[in-house]
XYZ file of C-alpha atoms in Angstrom:
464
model
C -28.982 13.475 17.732
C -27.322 15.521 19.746
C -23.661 15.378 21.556
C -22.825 13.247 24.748
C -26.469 11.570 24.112
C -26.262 7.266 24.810
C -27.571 5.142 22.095
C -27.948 1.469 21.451
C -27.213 0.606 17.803
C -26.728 -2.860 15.907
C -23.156 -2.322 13.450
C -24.222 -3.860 9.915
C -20.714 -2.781 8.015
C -17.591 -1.149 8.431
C -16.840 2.201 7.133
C -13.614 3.369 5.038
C -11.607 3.931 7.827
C -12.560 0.916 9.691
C -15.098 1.993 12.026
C -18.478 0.118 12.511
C -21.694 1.512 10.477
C -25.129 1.074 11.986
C -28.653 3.137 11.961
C -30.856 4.538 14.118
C -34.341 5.565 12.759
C -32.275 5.979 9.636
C -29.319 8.362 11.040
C -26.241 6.603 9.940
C -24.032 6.270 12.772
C -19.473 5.300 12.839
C -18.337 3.733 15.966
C -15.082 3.170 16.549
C -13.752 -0.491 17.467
C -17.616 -1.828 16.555
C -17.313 -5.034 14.098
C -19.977 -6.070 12.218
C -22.827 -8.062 13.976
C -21.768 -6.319 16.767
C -25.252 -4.561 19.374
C -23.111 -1.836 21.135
C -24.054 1.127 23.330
C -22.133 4.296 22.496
C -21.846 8.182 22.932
C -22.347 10.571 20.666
C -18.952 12.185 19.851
C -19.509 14.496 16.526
C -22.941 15.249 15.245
C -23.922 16.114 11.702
C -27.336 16.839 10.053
C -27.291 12.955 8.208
C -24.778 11.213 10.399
C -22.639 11.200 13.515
C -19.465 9.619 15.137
C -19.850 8.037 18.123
C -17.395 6.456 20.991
C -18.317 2.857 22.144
C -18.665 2.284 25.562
C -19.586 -1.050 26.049
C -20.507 -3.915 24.045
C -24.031 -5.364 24.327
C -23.986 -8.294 22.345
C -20.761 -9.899 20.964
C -20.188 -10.581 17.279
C -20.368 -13.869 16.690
C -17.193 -12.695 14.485
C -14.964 -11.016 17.445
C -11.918 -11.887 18.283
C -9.628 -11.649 21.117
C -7.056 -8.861 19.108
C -3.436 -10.481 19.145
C -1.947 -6.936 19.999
C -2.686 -5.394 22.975
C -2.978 -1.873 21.900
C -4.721 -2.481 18.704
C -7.412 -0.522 19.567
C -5.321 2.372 20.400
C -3.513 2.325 17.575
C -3.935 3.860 14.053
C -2.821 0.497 11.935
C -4.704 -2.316 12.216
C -8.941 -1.189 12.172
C -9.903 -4.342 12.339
C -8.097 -6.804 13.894
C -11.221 -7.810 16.413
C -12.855 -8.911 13.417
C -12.112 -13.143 12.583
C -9.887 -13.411 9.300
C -13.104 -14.975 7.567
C -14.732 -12.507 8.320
C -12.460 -9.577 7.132
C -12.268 -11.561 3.605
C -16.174 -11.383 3.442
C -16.363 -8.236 4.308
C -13.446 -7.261 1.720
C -15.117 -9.225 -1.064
C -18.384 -7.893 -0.579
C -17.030 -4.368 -0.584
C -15.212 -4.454 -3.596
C -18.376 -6.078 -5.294
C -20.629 -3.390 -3.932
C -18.658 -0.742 -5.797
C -18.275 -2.566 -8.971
C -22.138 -2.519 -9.001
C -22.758 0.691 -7.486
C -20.186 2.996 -9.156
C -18.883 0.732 -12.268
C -23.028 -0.691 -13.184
C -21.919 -4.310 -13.268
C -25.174 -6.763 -12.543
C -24.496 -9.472 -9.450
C -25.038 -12.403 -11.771
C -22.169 -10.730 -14.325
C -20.047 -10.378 -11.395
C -20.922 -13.922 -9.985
C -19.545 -15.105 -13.478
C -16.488 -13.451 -13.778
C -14.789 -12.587 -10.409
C -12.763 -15.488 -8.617
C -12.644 -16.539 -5.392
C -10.829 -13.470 -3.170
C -7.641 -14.458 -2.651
C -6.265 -14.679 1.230
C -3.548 -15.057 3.239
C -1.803 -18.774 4.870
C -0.685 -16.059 7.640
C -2.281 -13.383 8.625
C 0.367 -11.578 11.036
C 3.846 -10.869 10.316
C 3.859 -10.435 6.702
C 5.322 -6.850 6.185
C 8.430 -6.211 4.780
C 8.755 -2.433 6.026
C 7.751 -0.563 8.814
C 8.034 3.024 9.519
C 8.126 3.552 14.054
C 8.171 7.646 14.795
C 10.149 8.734 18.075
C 9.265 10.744 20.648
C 9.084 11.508 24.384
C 6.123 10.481 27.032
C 4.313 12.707 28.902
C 7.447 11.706 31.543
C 10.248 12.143 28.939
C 10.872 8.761 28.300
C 12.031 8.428 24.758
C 9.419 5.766 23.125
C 8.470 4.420 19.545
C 5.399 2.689 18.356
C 2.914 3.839 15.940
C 0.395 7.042 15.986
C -3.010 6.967 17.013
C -5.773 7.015 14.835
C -5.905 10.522 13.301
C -3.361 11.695 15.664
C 0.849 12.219 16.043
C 0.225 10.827 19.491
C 2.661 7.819 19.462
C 1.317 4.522 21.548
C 4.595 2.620 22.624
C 5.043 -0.769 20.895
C 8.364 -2.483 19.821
C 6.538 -5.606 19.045
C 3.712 -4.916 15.865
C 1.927 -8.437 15.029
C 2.187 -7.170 10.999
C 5.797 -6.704 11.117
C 8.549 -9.159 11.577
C 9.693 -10.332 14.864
C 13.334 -9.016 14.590
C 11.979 -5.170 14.369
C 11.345 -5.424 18.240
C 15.339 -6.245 18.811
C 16.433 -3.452 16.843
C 13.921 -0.967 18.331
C 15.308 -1.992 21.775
C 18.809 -1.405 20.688
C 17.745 2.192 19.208
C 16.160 2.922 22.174
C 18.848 1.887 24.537
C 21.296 3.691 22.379
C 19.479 7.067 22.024
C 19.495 7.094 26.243
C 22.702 5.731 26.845
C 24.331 8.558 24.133
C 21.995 11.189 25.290
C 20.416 11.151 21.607
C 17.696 13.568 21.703
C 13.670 12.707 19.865
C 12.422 14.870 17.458
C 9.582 17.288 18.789
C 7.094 18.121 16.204
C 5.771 20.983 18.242
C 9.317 23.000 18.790
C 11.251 21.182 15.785
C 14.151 20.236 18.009
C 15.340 16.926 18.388
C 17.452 14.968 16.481
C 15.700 11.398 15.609
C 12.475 11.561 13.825
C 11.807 8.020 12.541
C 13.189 4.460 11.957
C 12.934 2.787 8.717
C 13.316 -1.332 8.907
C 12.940 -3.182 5.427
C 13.314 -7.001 5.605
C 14.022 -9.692 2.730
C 11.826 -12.156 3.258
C 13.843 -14.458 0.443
C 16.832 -12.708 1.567
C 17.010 -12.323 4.680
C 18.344 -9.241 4.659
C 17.858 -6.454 7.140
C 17.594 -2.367 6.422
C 17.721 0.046 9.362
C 17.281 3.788 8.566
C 16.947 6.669 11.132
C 15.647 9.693 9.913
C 17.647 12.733 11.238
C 16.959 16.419 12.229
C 20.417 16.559 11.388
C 23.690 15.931 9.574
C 24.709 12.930 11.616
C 24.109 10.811 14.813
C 26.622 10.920 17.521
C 28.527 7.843 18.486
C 26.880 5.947 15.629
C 29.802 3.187 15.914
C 27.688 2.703 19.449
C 25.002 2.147 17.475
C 26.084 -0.169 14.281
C 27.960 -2.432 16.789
C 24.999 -2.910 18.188
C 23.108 -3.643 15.366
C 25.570 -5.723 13.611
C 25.144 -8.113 15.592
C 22.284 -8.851 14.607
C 21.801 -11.499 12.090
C 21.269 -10.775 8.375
C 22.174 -6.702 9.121
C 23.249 -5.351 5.759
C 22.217 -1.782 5.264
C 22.488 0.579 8.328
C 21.591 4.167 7.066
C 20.216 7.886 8.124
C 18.068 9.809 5.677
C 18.146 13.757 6.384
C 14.698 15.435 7.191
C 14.832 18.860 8.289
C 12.047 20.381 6.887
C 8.761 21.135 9.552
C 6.396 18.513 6.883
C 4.371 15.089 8.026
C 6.748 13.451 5.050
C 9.040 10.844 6.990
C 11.684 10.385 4.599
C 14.525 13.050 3.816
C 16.560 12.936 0.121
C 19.610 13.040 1.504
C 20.795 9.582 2.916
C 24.039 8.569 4.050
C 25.690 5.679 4.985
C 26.773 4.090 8.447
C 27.403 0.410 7.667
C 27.570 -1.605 4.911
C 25.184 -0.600 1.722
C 23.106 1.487 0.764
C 20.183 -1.153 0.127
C 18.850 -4.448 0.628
C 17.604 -7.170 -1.655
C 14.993 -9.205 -2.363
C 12.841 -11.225 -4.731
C 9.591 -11.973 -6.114
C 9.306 -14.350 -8.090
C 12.554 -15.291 -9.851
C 13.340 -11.137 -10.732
C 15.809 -10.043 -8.004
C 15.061 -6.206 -6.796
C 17.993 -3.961 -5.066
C 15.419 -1.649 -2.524
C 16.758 1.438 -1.181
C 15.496 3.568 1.583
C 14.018 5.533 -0.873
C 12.667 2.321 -2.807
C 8.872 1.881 -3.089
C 7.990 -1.894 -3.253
C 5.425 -4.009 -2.282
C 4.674 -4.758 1.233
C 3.577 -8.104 1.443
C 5.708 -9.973 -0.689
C 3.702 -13.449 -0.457
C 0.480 -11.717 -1.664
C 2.394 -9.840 -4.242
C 4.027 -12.629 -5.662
C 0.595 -14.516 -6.362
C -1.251 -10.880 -7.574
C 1.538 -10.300 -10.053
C 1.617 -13.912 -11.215
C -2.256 -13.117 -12.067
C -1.505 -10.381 -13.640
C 0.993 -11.687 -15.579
C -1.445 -14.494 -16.342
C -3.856 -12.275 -17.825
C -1.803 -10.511 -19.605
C -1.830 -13.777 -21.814
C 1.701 -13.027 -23.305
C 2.800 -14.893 -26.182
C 6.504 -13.139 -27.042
C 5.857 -10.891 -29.454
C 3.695 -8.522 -27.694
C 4.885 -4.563 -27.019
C 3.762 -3.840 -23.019
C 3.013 0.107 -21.691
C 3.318 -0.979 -17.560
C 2.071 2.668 -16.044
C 2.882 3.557 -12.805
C 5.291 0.973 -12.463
C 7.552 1.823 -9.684
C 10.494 0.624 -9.615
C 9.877 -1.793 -12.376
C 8.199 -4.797 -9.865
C 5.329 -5.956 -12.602
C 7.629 -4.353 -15.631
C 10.494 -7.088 -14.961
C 7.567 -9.860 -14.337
C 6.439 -9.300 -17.806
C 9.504 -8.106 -19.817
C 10.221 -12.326 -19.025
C 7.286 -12.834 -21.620
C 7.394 -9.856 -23.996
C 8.959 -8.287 -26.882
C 9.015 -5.095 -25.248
C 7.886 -3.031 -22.048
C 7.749 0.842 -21.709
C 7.816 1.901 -17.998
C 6.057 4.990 -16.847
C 6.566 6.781 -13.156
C 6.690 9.449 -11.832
C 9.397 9.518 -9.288
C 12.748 9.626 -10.750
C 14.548 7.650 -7.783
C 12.229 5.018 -8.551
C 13.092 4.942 -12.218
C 16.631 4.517 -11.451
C 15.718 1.815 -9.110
C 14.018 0.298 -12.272
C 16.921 0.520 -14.546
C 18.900 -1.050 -11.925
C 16.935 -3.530 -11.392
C 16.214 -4.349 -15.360
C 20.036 -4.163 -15.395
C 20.695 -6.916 -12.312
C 18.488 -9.390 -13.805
C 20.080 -9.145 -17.318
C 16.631 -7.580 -18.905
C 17.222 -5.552 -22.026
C 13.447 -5.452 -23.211
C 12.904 -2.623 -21.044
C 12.468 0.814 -20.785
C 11.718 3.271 -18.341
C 10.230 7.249 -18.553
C 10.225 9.539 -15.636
C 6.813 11.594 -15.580
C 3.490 11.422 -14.936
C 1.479 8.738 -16.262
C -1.470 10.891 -18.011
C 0.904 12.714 -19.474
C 3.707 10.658 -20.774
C 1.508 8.462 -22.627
C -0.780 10.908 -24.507
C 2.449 12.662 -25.641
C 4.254 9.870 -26.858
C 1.109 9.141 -28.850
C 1.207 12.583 -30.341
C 4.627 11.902 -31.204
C 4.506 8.741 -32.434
C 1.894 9.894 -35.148
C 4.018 12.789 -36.118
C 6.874 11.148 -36.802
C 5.912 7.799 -38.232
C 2.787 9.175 -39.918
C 0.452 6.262 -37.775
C -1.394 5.678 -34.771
C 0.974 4.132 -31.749
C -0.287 0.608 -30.573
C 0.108 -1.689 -27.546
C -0.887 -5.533 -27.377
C -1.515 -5.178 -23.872
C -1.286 -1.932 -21.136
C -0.812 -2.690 -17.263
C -1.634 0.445 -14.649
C -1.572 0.116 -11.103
C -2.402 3.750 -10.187
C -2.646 5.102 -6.983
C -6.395 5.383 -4.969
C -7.230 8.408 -6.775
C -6.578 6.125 -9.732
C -6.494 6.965 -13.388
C -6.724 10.513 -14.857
C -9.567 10.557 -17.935
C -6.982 11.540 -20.345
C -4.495 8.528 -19.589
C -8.150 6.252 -20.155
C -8.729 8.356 -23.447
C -5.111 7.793 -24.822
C -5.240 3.978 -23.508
C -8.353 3.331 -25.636
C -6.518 5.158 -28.733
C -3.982 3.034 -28.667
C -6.107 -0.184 -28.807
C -4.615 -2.834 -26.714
C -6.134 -6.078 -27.056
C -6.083 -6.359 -23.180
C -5.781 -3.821 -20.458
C -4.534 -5.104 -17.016
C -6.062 -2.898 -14.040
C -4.084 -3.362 -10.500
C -6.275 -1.043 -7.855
C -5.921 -0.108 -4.438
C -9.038 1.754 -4.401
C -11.960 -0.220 -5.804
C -13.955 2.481 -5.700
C -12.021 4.165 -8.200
C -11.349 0.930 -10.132
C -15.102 0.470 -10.656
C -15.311 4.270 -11.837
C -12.401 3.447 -14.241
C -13.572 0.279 -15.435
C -16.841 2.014 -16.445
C -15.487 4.500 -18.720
C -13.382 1.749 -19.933
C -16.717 -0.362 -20.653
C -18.177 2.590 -22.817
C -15.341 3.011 -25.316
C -14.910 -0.511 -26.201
C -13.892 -3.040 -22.920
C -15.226 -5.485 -21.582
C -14.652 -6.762 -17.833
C -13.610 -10.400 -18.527
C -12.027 -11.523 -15.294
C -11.191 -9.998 -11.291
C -9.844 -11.492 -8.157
C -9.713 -9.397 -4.653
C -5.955 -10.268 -2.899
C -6.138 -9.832 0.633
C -2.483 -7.881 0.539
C -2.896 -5.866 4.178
C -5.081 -8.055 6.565
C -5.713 -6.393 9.600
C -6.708 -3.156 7.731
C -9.989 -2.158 5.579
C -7.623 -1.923 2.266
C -7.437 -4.256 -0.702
C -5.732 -5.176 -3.564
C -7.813 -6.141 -7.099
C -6.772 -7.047 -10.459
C -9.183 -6.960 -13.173
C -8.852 -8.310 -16.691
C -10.506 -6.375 -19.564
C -10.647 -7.523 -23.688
C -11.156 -4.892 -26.773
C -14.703 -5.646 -27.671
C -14.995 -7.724 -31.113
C -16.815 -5.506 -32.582
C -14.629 -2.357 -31.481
């Protein structure tokens, strides 16, 4: 097919980056803003010998799974993919991808998987359910300071104080940024010249808590007439932590190292479950804290802990499923590789009286296989753990963290994935040195969006 050339194509499934997938005469096409079940006419945008992207221009016949979007620049904007697709329909279509690479990449039969995986796991409400949101600043094309989020594979901003994911109090504070920046004569940040003094706003809220973060990011070493600015913003109910974090650096990273504080602390807190977490600006944590809250009580659940056992959590963060299962354990080793999260750990091990704890900075695949090279040395056997939790990142586990994982012989191993593509590939290796998949469930942790959240549940073969 060539460029610019009309075609009429029926959308069967929805790509990685949420646009629709459909075939012509067996050229694969992506359409952007297509759903599934979707008949659409579109333009060829970007041809390739196999495939090609293509812009919709009208829709022929409706999905009977479209929906009216509940933001009215969803389409425009780089965050939600598929918010014109009905909640059912996303779960389906979430379930059935996360099956399709468990038995394409990890060889897993249907009728296994219809045995063992349980019922995905959704959300009561859709909307509203982030904790944090990240809103760049910049000018218009008029030079009208705005916020909003990017476009889709762009640092074009689209102007919107009021996201359906995040909570309904981020649109007040945005105004009162906004209204402070012009009155003050605050200046955005300009990615093309670097000039400019405020690149982003950070806004973490406690859902338990009820406790509100606001961080700008700075081209800078301060804001002018901040008190303008936290008197504003104090009045604002549940304001605890008003911040700046210092970015000068030309880089597509939001977040500076240096932060400093206008108001009150330096964090907020929050809870899941019963374990109490102090999150910084710095702080990763979860989210979606009602989904994460049921995933981790799964996990916890399959890690089938009976007191006595000795935990490796990898990747762990700032200690969120360490602390859930140091409440069950003899003892849990936490492994990450960002040291400001590690301290965050220990803190948070510290606030919630745990002392069964403990936390290593360092990368994951290589923390592990040298502590089990250690181990041996000095004590003259082979380092064990009852059970080993990882919740690695999409690229997901390195071969030599799996090889030292299987060495050490837990009884269960506990796989949290982002990436089921890279779960299944995981999993597989897994299943040829001794595991077997025993259990799975899909959590629905970013609705709206193609990306999901699985935990998987695999047992040390008997005869291993």
């Amino acid at each position: 097919m060539n460029k610019n050339e009309k075609i009429i194509v029926k959308i069967e499934d929805i790509g990685v980056t949420g646009e629709g997938i459909g075939k012509v005469e067996g050229y694969t096409l992506f359409v952007k803003d297509a759903i599934i079940g979707d008949t659409v006419e579109a333009v060829i945008t970007k041809p390739k010998k196999n495939y090609a992207y293509a812009r919709m221009i009208n829709i022929i016949e409706s999905s009977k799974h479209r929906v009216p979007a509940k933001c009215p620049v969803a389409r425009q904007c780089g965050g939600c993919q598929i918010q014109e697709l009905s909640y059912e329909a996303q779960l389906d279509f979430k379930n059935k991808k996360v099956r399709g690479n468990l038995e394409r990449i990890g060889g897993f039969s249907p009728e296994l998987l219809d045995k063992i995986m349980e019922p995905i796991c959704g959300m009561d409400e859709p909307f509203y359910y982030r904790n944090k949101a990240q809103f760049p600043i910049g000018t218009d094309k008029d030079g009208r300071i705005v916020t909003g989020f990017y476009a889709g594979r762009t640092h074009q901003i689209i102007p919107n104080t009021d996201c359906a994911l995040g909570v309904p109090v981020n649109q007040d504070i945005l105004q009162i940024i906004l209204d402070y920046m012009n009155e003050c004569h605050v200046t955005a940040y300009n990615e093309e010249t670097g000039r400019g003094l405020v690149r982003h706003v950070l806004i973490r809220y406690g859902f338990k808590t009820k406790e509100i973060m606001v961080c700008l990011v700075i081209n800078g070493d301060n804001l002018p007439h901040s008190e303008k600015l936290v008197d504003k913003l104090t009045q604002i109910e549940g304001m605890t932590s008003i911040t700046y974090s210092v970015n000068r650096e030309n880089t597509n990273v939001i977040m500076g190292k240096e932060i400093g504080v206008l108001w009150g602390q330096g964090y907020i807190t929050d809870y899941i479950g019963d374990i109490k977490y102090q999150i910084s600006p710095l702080s990763f944590f979860q989210v979606n804290p009602a989904q994460t809250e049921k995933l981790y009580g799964l996990a916890l659940e399959y890690a089938d802990l009976k007191g006595e056992e000795t935990v490796w959590d990898l990747y762990c963060g700032i200690g969120t499923i360490s602390l859930f299962l140091a409440q069950k354990a003899e003892k849990v080793y936490g492994v990450e590789i960002v040291p400001q999260a590690i301290d965050d750990a220990k803190n948070n091990a510290k606030i919630n009286a745990i002392e069964n704890a403990e936390f290593f900075v360092g990368k994951a695949e290589e923390v592990l296989p040298d502590y089990y090279a250690q181990y041996e040395r000095e004590h003259g056997k082979k380092a064990y753990a009852d059970v080993i939790v990882v919740d690695p990142p999409r690229k997901g586990c390195d071969e030599t963290l799996l090889q030292t994982m299987v060495q050490m012989r837990p009884e269960r191993i506990v796989y949290v994935s982002c990436d089921s593509a890279t779960l299944a590939r995981d999993v597989k290796y897994l299943g040829k040195h001794g595991y077997q998949l025993m259990k799975a469930r899909i959590f629905d942790n970013f609705s709206q969006s193609v990306h999901v959240e699985t935990v998987a549940l695999l047992s040390r073969k008997i005869f291993n």
